[in-house]
Amino acid sequence: VLGLGLIGGSLARAAQHAGRQVWGATPSEATAAAARADGFDADTDPGHALARAAEADALVVLAMPLPAVPAALARIAAAAPGCRLTDVVSVKGPVRDAVRAHAPAARFVGGHPMAGTAASGWAAGSAILFAGTNWVVTLGDRADGATDREVWDDVAELAWDCGARVVPAEATEHDAAVARISHLPHLVAAVLAAVAAGDPNAVFAEPGAGALALALAAGSFADGTRVADTRPELVLAMCEGNRSALLAALDDTLGRLGAARGSLASTGALAATVNAGHQARLRWHEARAAEGVRVPRTVSTQELRALGAAGRSLLGWAD
Amino acid sequence: VLGLGLIGGSLARAAQHAGRQVWGATPSEATAAAARADGFDADTDPGHALARAAEADALVVLAMPLPAVPAALARIAAAAPGCRLTDVVSVKGPVRDAVRAHAPAARFVGGHPMAGTAASGWAAGSAILFAGTNWVVTLGDRADGATDREVWDDVAELAWDCGARVVPAEATEHDAAVARISHLPHLVAAVLAAVAAGDPNAVFAEPGAGALALALAAGSFADGTRVADTRPELVLAMCEGNRSALLAALDDTLGRLGAARGSLASTGALAATVNAGHQARLRWHEARAAEGVRVPRTVSTQELRALGAAGRSLLGWAD
């Protein structure tokens, strides 16, 4: 495990708890000492950790923010060029592209454990952080679009050992989906909050925005803007890092909101918008209630792709 | 109290609990019987209730949905034309206009107790429904824009007796503010949900929308779309009933979201949008923490207007 922050540290704990042999590296001497004090095999030399991984044919996990990935990949190309490799970054296309550019011989399968990231650091980690959450494991990461199924199975088993459900998806599909269900809601929350608060320096009047609105704001405003409490640098890293997918989601939002505006201005009716949203939310409740499935080890990559596209999550092997 | 549903029934309970003499009318024989069984003076004859109000110079409360208001006003014009009058409808301009049209002699001051309305009916009511909530009491309801301060004080005291805080605002200001903090969030929640779920019959592809997105959706999506669970007919009644104010809020939203889209497409930067939203949310947290104030009975209408515009809520008389 390269990187022992919240996600890397939680993964190390969960995997070791599941009986796996885990070792890790972190650039921080303090973090390495804290991890060792908690009974983990950690140092500050990624080259050493990677040499051990190459010798053991171990699965290497990149557990760092996207900007730190290329330098880590350069180390992998030098110390463990053909290693089994996964990551936990929240966008998947850019990581896949970076692997192709910087460590093309690595046997890479991307991953995204969709667990909370409000806190950070080794101390905030927990062996149960991933329990019951979805962990996307990507298909088609090779330059020719193929999937290294041996490593895919490795990563899926790691996710299951951590208590997560596995959702198979291509990197591009993952990024397009999370743009709609995570990055867009963060951006819309920011806009909703600003529309209520108004801009004290606005040249044109914003009727109704300001102190009175903020004093009256409760239920629907409170929920709809909650994630605007998140530290802006985290929101920016997420949203700006998934630019093209977020643009498509924003265009769809502008289109639907513009249609609602047009309908309200012309006939006064909002039923199409409101009913579509209510139906969508019902579909989400149904999706949440769906049971996970177990699949045979012989499941084809094509079948995995179909399961993910249908929104099914995998609980483990059936055999 | 004309109308003994959730709001009217809760108001009757709270006012009677505060020691006021309360009587009410409802078109439903079953509701009247239920209210009587709970110890309230209720019947099904609004003419009788209004004649008693005229004789006692009592404050009449319209506690019914907006579409039922004009018929009630016609009864008032016949049975108690000069009565003290308020209402609890969630939009204030249309009620004020209806009073001017149908019961111009009534001494009207509008009200909006901002308490939850998920449940409905007499049985769902509670004497503590309004405890700690904001109750907007409107200024400038006379045809000449003046405020009947004797009735305004009456309505404020009723709200305080019900445990609420009073926020003074003109009807137009109220409607503009709630468009931004309630009606817009409901509409945006519907759009967000639909953007994630996609349209199974869409002619053009919506990359990332559908089953995979719904399966991965959690935190930010769950909060941002929560109010899309509300029954569509309630959302439509609120939003369509506040058309012009909601159009202005929608235009502001489209403008800010379009600016974010343009910035992301050109420079890739979303800092202006995300930071403005974060600052707005901080302003809201500060507004929530603000203490209510007590004002002398001699407070001027102009001073009340300034207090409301500053987002201050009134806890009662200082003397």
XYZ file of C-alpha atoms in Angstrom:
638
model
C 0.000 0.000 0.000
C 1.616 3.224 -1.172
C 0.086 6.022 0.924
C -1.234 5.518 4.460
C -3.876 8.257 4.734
C -7.551 7.651 5.509
C -8.183 5.286 2.601
C -4.781 3.591 2.443
C -4.653 3.241 6.227
C -8.161 1.813 6.391
C -7.384 -0.595 3.553
C -4.203 -1.756 5.328
C -6.142 -2.360 8.550
C -9.034 -4.160 6.835
C -6.771 -6.355 4.684
C -4.522 -7.311 7.624
C -7.625 -8.038 9.713
C -8.765 -10.368 6.908
C -5.512 -12.353 7.290
C -3.543 -10.844 4.415
C 0.130 -9.935 4.664
C 0.236 -6.143 4.263
C 3.126 -3.710 4.057
C 3.090 -0.049 3.248
C 5.098 3.066 2.566
C 4.347 6.714 3.261
C 6.463 9.833 2.696
C 5.736 10.904 6.287
C 8.052 9.627 9.033
C 5.369 10.466 11.615
C 2.715 8.465 9.732
C 5.072 5.488 9.361
C 5.802 5.589 13.100
C 2.079 5.789 13.926
C 1.355 2.832 11.651
C 4.177 0.780 13.188
C 2.881 1.627 16.667
C -0.472 0.184 15.556
C 1.208 -3.052 14.484
C 1.659 -2.435 10.767
C 4.695 -3.052 8.583
C 5.386 0.502 7.343
C 8.388 2.567 6.302
C 9.176 5.679 4.282
C 10.946 3.970 1.357
C 8.550 3.175 -1.513
C 11.439 1.627 -3.471
C 11.913 -0.960 -0.731
C 8.174 -1.674 -0.511
C 7.997 -2.078 -4.294
C 11.035 -4.381 -4.431
C 9.316 -6.642 -1.904
C 6.125 -6.496 -3.974
C 8.004 -7.498 -7.138
C 9.603 -10.420 -5.322
C 6.307 -11.653 -3.833
C 4.162 -10.837 -6.904
C 2.001 -8.858 -4.482
C -0.856 -6.512 -5.399
C 0.346 -2.884 -5.197
C -2.280 -0.299 -4.157
C -1.831 3.375 -5.050
C -3.545 5.155 -2.132
C -2.755 8.793 -2.836
C -4.400 11.806 -4.475
C -4.380 11.952 -8.292
C -1.594 14.578 -8.542
C 0.808 12.221 -6.726
C 0.067 9.243 -8.995
C 2.501 9.903 -11.911
C 5.566 10.067 -9.628
C 4.498 6.837 -7.918
C 4.049 5.182 -11.310
C 7.576 6.226 -12.317
C 8.891 4.427 -9.209
C 6.850 1.359 -10.129
C 8.256 1.369 -13.678
C 11.741 1.361 -12.151
C 11.339 -1.034 -9.207
C 8.408 -3.338 -10.070
C 7.501 -2.748 -13.726
C 5.286 -5.819 -14.206
C 3.550 -5.756 -10.804
C -0.145 -6.298 -10.099
C -1.486 -2.802 -9.546
C -4.665 -1.066 -8.420
C -5.598 2.333 -6.959
C -8.286 4.022 -4.853
C -8.544 7.412 -6.603
C -12.068 8.804 -7.124
C -11.688 9.298 -10.898
C -10.712 6.343 -13.023
C -10.018 7.506 -16.584
C -7.120 9.800 -15.621
C -5.472 7.060 -13.522
C -5.809 4.524 -16.341
C -4.260 7.024 -18.756
C -1.424 7.770 -16.342
C -0.654 4.051 -15.980
C -0.561 3.640 -19.765
C 1.824 6.602 -19.973
C 4.131 5.957 -17.013
C 3.969 2.245 -16.139
C 2.658 0.502 -19.262
C 3.931 -2.938 -18.220
C 2.046 -2.934 -14.920
C -0.896 -5.346 -14.675
C -3.339 -2.571 -13.747
C -6.999 -2.755 -12.684
C -8.465 0.458 -11.242
C -10.555 0.670 -8.085
C -12.719 3.216 -6.296
C -13.924 2.376 -2.789
C -16.877 4.756 -2.340
C -16.401 5.444 1.342
C -16.574 8.770 3.160
C -13.582 11.053 3.045
C -14.554 13.891 5.398
C -11.698 13.110 7.789
C -8.137 12.364 6.692
C -4.878 10.795 7.869
C -3.753 7.446 9.288
C -5.355 8.105 12.691
C -8.788 8.642 11.099
C -8.673 5.238 9.370
C -10.697 2.197 10.380
C -10.839 -1.470 9.431
C -14.612 -1.110 8.922
C -14.550 2.019 6.741
C -15.537 -0.019 3.672
C -18.100 -2.326 5.302
C -21.245 -2.421 3.172
C -20.012 0.231 0.727
C -19.601 -0.079 -3.020
C -16.125 -0.568 -4.476
C -15.942 -0.053 -8.212
C -13.391 -2.340 -9.905
C -12.708 -1.312 -13.476
C -12.849 -3.325 -16.661
C -10.938 -2.734 -19.893
C -7.889 -0.997 -18.452
C -5.348 -2.442 -20.914
C -4.288 -0.288 -23.860
C -6.335 -2.552 -26.164
C -9.403 -2.297 -23.906
C -8.927 -5.770 -22.442
C -9.202 -6.684 -18.758
C -6.475 -8.546 -16.851
C -8.944 -10.940 -15.234
C -6.407 -12.476 -12.850
C -5.699 -9.054 -11.369
C -9.391 -8.050 -11.589
C -10.229 -11.071 -9.428
C -7.394 -10.085 -7.036
C -8.786 -6.582 -6.605
C -12.354 -7.835 -6.202
C -11.200 -10.264 -3.492
C -9.350 -7.437 -1.727
C -12.555 -5.354 -1.775
C -14.594 -8.288 -0.432
C -11.987 -8.888 2.288
C -12.514 -5.242 3.258
C -16.273 -5.847 3.597
C -17.279 -3.963 0.437
C -19.496 -4.919 -2.493
C -17.885 -4.899 -5.923
C -19.430 -3.003 -8.821
C -17.776 -3.737 -12.188
C -17.600 -0.799 -14.615
C -15.363 0.644 -17.291
C -13.339 3.668 -16.193
C -15.270 5.993 -18.513
C -18.646 4.686 -17.325
C -17.566 5.125 -13.697
C -16.443 8.710 -14.282
C -19.659 9.581 -16.135
C -21.802 8.087 -13.364
C -19.987 9.745 -10.442
C -20.130 13.070 -12.278
C -23.927 12.781 -11.998
C -24.262 11.394 -8.486
C -21.409 13.143 -6.692
C -19.620 15.934 -8.546
C -22.771 17.559 -9.959
C -24.589 17.503 -6.570
C -21.592 19.271 -5.014
C -21.629 21.975 -7.683
C -25.410 22.394 -7.543
C -25.307 22.678 -3.754
C -22.838 25.552 -4.115
C -25.077 27.300 -6.648
C -28.234 26.808 -4.528
C -26.518 28.281 -1.474
C -25.279 31.290 -3.445
C -28.708 31.891 -5.014
C -30.222 32.180 -1.520
C -27.437 34.244 0.020
C -26.995 36.536 -2.959
C -23.917 38.580 -3.702
C -23.493 41.697 -1.548
C -21.611 43.320 -4.457
C -24.048 42.363 -7.207
C -24.629 45.071 -9.830
C -28.178 43.871 -10.527
C -30.741 43.240 -7.812
C -31.326 39.617 -6.785
C -34.844 39.953 -5.365
C -35.341 37.791 -2.292
C -31.681 36.839 -1.834
C -29.892 37.789 1.370
C -30.433 37.954 5.093
C -34.209 37.375 5.100
C -33.858 34.267 2.908
C -31.031 32.868 5.061
C -33.092 33.493 8.212
C -36.069 31.570 6.795
C -34.019 28.755 5.230
C -34.500 25.324 6.767
C -35.464 21.817 5.549
C -35.169 21.740 1.766
C -32.425 24.379 1.672
C -30.469 22.724 4.495
C -30.448 19.331 2.757
C -29.964 20.660 -0.756
C -26.860 22.665 0.203
C -25.349 20.409 2.898
C -22.301 19.344 0.897
C -21.389 23.017 0.332
C -19.988 22.711 3.880
C -17.202 20.513 2.436
C -13.775 22.139 2.245
C -13.666 23.866 -1.175
C -10.263 22.405 -2.118
C -11.671 18.861 -1.822
C -14.694 19.752 -3.980
C -12.498 21.442 -6.571
C -10.100 18.472 -6.769
C -13.043 16.103 -7.348
C -14.978 18.242 -9.810
C -12.109 19.700 -11.831
C -10.489 16.254 -12.033
C -13.546 14.865 -13.849
C -14.000 17.738 -16.270
C -15.409 16.175 -19.419
C -17.917 13.936 -17.631
C -19.021 16.806 -15.419
C -19.545 19.036 -18.471
C -21.970 16.482 -19.913
C -23.823 16.262 -16.591
C -23.952 20.070 -16.331
C -25.327 20.358 -19.856
C -28.075 17.889 -19.030
C -28.864 19.848 -15.849
C -28.958 23.174 -17.702
C -31.212 21.606 -20.309
C -33.694 20.189 -17.812
C -33.684 23.318 -15.659
C -34.100 25.519 -18.736
C -37.030 23.386 -19.884
C -38.639 23.793 -16.451
C -38.063 27.547 -16.626
C -39.622 27.714 -20.076
C -42.620 25.674 -19.051
C -43.184 27.761 -15.902
C -42.925 30.989 -17.913
C -45.280 29.835 -20.669
C -47.978 27.532 -19.318
C -47.063 27.825 -15.637
C -46.773 24.051 -15.356
C -43.910 22.168 -13.690
C -45.489 18.717 -13.630
C -43.089 17.167 -16.174
C -40.040 18.221 -14.140
C -41.441 17.392 -10.723
C -42.882 14.032 -11.754
C -39.658 12.971 -13.518
C -37.678 13.809 -10.376
C -40.076 11.930 -8.137
C -39.949 8.861 -10.406
C -36.145 9.045 -10.482
C -35.998 9.142 -6.713
C -38.327 6.096 -6.548
C -35.982 4.256 -8.922
C -33.102 5.126 -6.589
C -34.954 3.723 -3.568
C -35.538 0.509 -5.537
C -31.869 0.389 -6.550
C -30.801 0.749 -2.907
C -33.056 -2.129 -1.889
C -31.532 -4.462 -4.492
C -29.704 -7.460 -3.009
C -26.101 -8.069 -4.016
C -25.348 -11.168 -6.070
C -22.736 -13.931 -5.999
C -21.164 -14.973 -9.273
C -19.156 -18.064 -10.289
C -15.403 -17.571 -10.694
C -15.887 -18.414 -14.354
C -18.076 -15.347 -14.960
C -17.033 -13.683 -18.213
C -15.801 -10.120 -18.458
C -18.792 -9.428 -20.688
C -21.121 -10.728 -17.966
C -19.363 -8.558 -15.375
C -19.856 -5.528 -17.632
C -23.573 -6.318 -17.942
C -23.975 -6.779 -14.175
C -22.366 -3.404 -13.473
C -24.386 -1.625 -16.150
C -27.530 -3.029 -14.512
C -26.431 -1.575 -11.185
C -25.805 -4.942 -9.539
C -23.144 -5.289 -6.875
C -21.193 -8.489 -6.267
C -20.906 -10.017 -2.794
C -18.325 -12.658 -3.655
C -17.794 -15.871 -5.584
C -20.651 -18.331 -5.727
C -18.267 -21.271 -5.478
C -59.995 29.242 12.735
C -61.436 28.350 9.337
C -59.972 24.983 8.386
C -58.863 22.354 10.905
C -56.165 20.454 9.003
C -52.570 20.066 10.174
C -51.831 23.791 10.432
C -55.269 25.029 11.513
C -55.632 22.161 13.970
C -52.191 22.758 15.450
C -52.872 26.485 15.716
C -56.187 25.816 17.502
C -54.446 23.500 19.970
C -51.520 25.866 20.603
C -53.726 28.956 21.012
C -56.151 27.186 23.358
C -53.207 25.809 25.334
C -51.974 29.417 25.678
C -55.302 30.348 27.295
C -57.071 31.869 24.300
C -60.697 31.246 23.496
C -60.671 29.372 20.186
C -63.456 28.202 17.919
C -63.255 26.736 14.465
C -65.127 25.516 11.431
C -64.329 22.800 8.926
C -66.303 21.518 5.934
C -65.767 17.954 7.198
C -68.267 16.519 9.707
C -65.711 13.862 10.676
C -63.026 16.483 11.358
C -65.439 18.591 13.413
C -66.378 15.527 15.459
C -62.718 14.617 16.000
C -61.946 18.181 17.125
C -64.927 18.187 19.515
C -63.806 14.853 20.921
C -60.425 16.484 21.633
C -62.148 19.311 23.554
C -62.357 21.972 20.854
C -65.280 24.195 19.901
C -65.764 23.173 16.271
C -68.642 22.883 13.824
C -69.241 22.725 10.095
C -70.879 26.129 9.667
C -68.372 28.868 8.773
C -71.174 31.448 8.734
C -71.881 30.726 12.397
C -68.184 30.867 13.321
C -67.803 34.165 11.460
C -70.892 35.736 13.072
C -69.385 34.927 16.478
C -66.076 36.452 15.328
C -67.807 39.660 14.206
C -69.594 39.934 17.537
C -66.409 39.330 19.586
C -64.071 41.292 17.250
C -62.000 38.101 17.171
C -59.036 37.390 14.912
C -60.114 35.151 12.024
C -57.491 32.710 10.674
C -57.769 31.312 7.155
C -56.192 27.852 7.512
C -56.832 26.331 4.112
C -54.999 25.834 0.801
C -54.785 28.838 -1.532
C -57.473 27.609 -3.984
C -60.052 27.570 -1.152
C -59.265 31.125 -0.019
C -61.495 33.187 -2.382
C -64.688 31.329 -1.346
C -63.832 31.802 2.333
C -63.238 35.500 1.704
C -66.658 35.815 0.084
C -68.207 34.377 3.264
C -66.219 36.863 5.338
C -67.392 39.768 3.188
C -70.973 38.631 3.888
C -70.813 37.640 7.569
C -67.922 39.594 9.101
C -66.777 42.200 6.549
C -64.603 44.297 8.876
C -63.070 41.475 10.897
C -59.458 41.103 11.958
C -58.040 38.577 9.522
C -54.891 36.553 8.947
C -53.936 33.362 7.111
C -51.327 30.571 7.121
C -50.867 30.011 3.380
C -47.276 29.514 2.147
C -47.413 32.297 -0.483
C -48.360 35.766 0.639
C -48.809 38.009 -2.445
C -51.688 35.985 -3.919
C -53.540 35.911 -0.558
C -53.112 39.677 -0.117
C -54.441 40.225 -3.640
C -57.398 37.913 -2.990
C -58.295 39.819 0.179
C -58.177 43.122 -1.704
C -60.474 41.641 -4.357
C -62.964 39.675 -2.240
C -62.961 41.135 1.300
C -61.519 44.648 0.947
C -62.951 45.853 4.281
C -61.265 43.124 6.303
C -58.407 44.239 8.560
C -55.936 41.792 7.006
C -52.360 40.936 7.970
C -50.883 37.840 6.318
C -48.971 35.091 8.089
C -46.839 32.087 7.196
C -45.869 29.702 9.979
C -42.887 27.866 8.475
C -43.559 24.473 10.026
C -43.405 21.055 8.392
C -46.315 19.904 6.301
C -45.381 16.318 5.448
C -48.398 14.915 7.320
C -51.909 16.347 7.070
C -55.281 16.412 8.834
C -56.579 17.235 12.323
C -55.148 14.049 13.858
C -51.614 14.930 12.685
C -51.723 18.321 14.433
C -49.874 19.208 17.602
C -49.787 22.137 20.044
C -45.988 22.215 19.681
C -45.817 22.153 15.861
C -44.732 25.812 15.785
C -42.326 25.755 18.748
C -39.075 27.450 17.773
C -40.067 27.922 14.129
C -40.267 31.144 12.163
C -43.668 32.719 11.519
C -43.614 35.463 8.905
C -46.139 38.242 9.636
C -46.571 40.568 6.676
C -46.301 44.329 6.478
C -48.005 46.654 4.029
C -51.074 44.552 3.269
C -53.539 47.456 2.860
C -54.367 48.588 -0.663
C -52.288 51.732 -0.035
C -49.329 49.679 1.219
C -49.980 50.556 4.869
C -49.934 48.104 7.764
C -52.819 47.715 10.236
C -50.534 47.748 13.250
C -53.231 46.777 15.745
C -53.924 43.591 13.789
C -50.218 43.085 13.059
C -49.579 43.058 16.814
C -52.510 40.630 17.244
C -51.052 38.191 14.731
C -47.545 38.493 16.185
C -48.940 37.729 19.668
C -50.800 34.704 18.290
C -47.537 33.449 16.765
C -45.672 33.998 20.046
C -48.446 32.219 21.961
C -47.872 29.280 19.589
C -44.162 29.237 20.505
C -42.915 30.685 17.206
C -40.551 33.553 16.405
C -41.954 36.372 14.297
C -40.188 37.563 11.156
C -41.657 40.785 9.682
C -41.600 41.021 5.875
C -43.643 42.423 3.029
C -45.610 39.825 1.099
C -43.477 40.292 -2.024
C -40.215 39.993 -0.076
C -41.508 36.825 1.606
C -42.484 35.237 -1.692
C -39.138 36.134 -3.283
C -37.208 34.691 -0.322
C -39.141 31.405 -0.091
C -38.785 30.945 -3.847
C -35.025 30.770 -3.219
C -34.924 28.715 -0.033
C -37.843 26.338 -0.549
C -39.422 26.266 -4.006
C -36.148 26.354 -5.963
C -34.536 23.586 -3.833
C -37.569 21.373 -4.535
C -37.280 21.960 -8.274
C -33.508 21.489 -8.312
C -33.832 18.241 -6.335
C -36.182 16.928 -9.025
C -33.742 17.893 -11.792
C -30.751 16.358 -9.970
C -32.598 13.083 -9.479
C -33.620 12.960 -13.135
C -30.087 13.759 -14.345
C -28.778 10.727 -12.430
C -31.581 8.354 -13.375
C -31.776 9.437 -17.006
C -34.727 8.968 -19.279
C -35.195 5.388 -20.582
C -36.840 6.863 -23.695
C -34.280 9.606 -24.378
C -33.449 10.118 -28.059
C -29.909 11.281 -27.284
C -27.526 9.364 -25.036
C -27.129 10.598 -21.466
C -23.680 9.150 -20.704
C -23.449 7.902 -17.129
C -27.149 8.201 -16.313
C -29.100 5.112 -15.310
C -28.783 1.973 -13.247
C -25.032 2.199 -12.547
C -25.335 5.812 -11.325
C -28.320 4.961 -9.108
C -26.449 1.984 -7.648
C -23.455 4.155 -6.747
C -25.494 7.148 -5.506
C -25.220 7.899 -1.794
C -24.268 10.910 0.381
C -24.346 14.027 -1.770
C -27.015 12.637 -4.121
C -29.176 11.375 -1.257
C -29.189 14.777 0.478
C -29.428 16.849 -2.685
C -32.504 14.997 -3.932
C -34.239 14.177 -0.622
C -37.201 16.520 -1.118
C -37.957 14.860 -4.462
C -39.589 12.214 -2.226
C -42.345 14.738 -1.471
C -45.711 14.053 -3.091
C -45.555 15.803 -6.500
C -48.930 17.527 -6.072
C -47.660 19.334 -2.943
C -44.492 20.464 -4.728
C -46.490 21.637 -7.749
C -48.939 23.614 -5.599
C -46.054 25.396 -3.846
C -43.916 26.071 -6.900
C -46.604 26.940 -9.431
C -48.322 29.169 -6.849
C -45.193 31.357 -6.601
C -44.509 31.629 -10.322
C -42.946 35.049 -10.807
C -40.635 34.847 -7.795
C -39.582 31.322 -8.767
C -38.813 32.475 -12.324
C -36.374 35.065 -10.946
C -34.723 32.451 -8.716
C -34.507 30.015 -11.648
C -32.903 32.660 -13.861
C -30.302 33.352 -11.212
C -29.635 29.600 -10.897
C -29.327 29.147 -14.655
C -26.958 32.114 -14.778
C -24.681 30.839 -12.029
C -24.740 27.267 -13.309
C -24.067 28.457 -16.863
C -21.142 30.541 -15.630
C -19.732 27.480 -13.856
C -20.173 25.452 -17.035
C -18.393 28.097 -19.095
C -15.533 28.355 -16.664
C -15.094 24.575 -16.477
C -15.138 24.309 -20.283
C -12.653 27.147 -20.823
C -10.103 27.324 -17.997
C -11.236 24.203 -16.146
C -11.676 26.194 -12.941
C -14.691 26.017 -10.611
C -13.216 27.955 -7.682
C -15.497 30.988 -8.056
C -18.634 28.828 -7.910
C -17.476 26.486 -5.164
C -16.070 29.258 -2.957
C -19.204 31.405 -3.314
C -21.348 28.431 -2.297
C -19.146 27.646 0.685
C -19.232 31.280 1.846
C -23.020 31.360 1.427
C -23.399 28.251 3.542
C -21.171 29.812 6.242
C -23.429 32.901 6.190
C -26.415 30.593 6.687
C -24.792 28.898 9.689
C -24.195 32.361 11.183
C -27.795 33.362 10.473
C -29.064 30.236 12.249
C -26.964 31.034 15.296
C -28.409 34.549 15.582
C -30.417 35.139 18.745
C -33.966 36.424 18.451
C -34.695 39.931 19.744
C -37.390 41.561 21.884
C -38.793 44.873 20.707
C -40.819 47.571 22.512
C -44.522 47.739 21.678
C -43.854 51.178 20.253
C -41.555 49.796 17.541
C -42.357 51.500 14.229
C -43.451 49.646 11.126
C -40.316 50.980 9.442
C -38.191 49.446 12.202
C -40.029 46.131 11.850
C -39.310 46.197 8.114
C -35.597 46.774 8.784
C -35.435 43.966 11.365
C -36.988 41.480 8.946
C -34.753 42.557 6.056
C -31.756 41.953 8.322
C -33.011 38.425 9.028
C -33.828 39.095 12.682
C -36.652 37.215 14.365
C -38.741 38.650 17.196
C -39.276 36.726 20.430
C -41.889 39.062 21.937
C -42.413 42.509 23.416
C -39.609 43.959 25.494
C -42.080 45.545 27.887
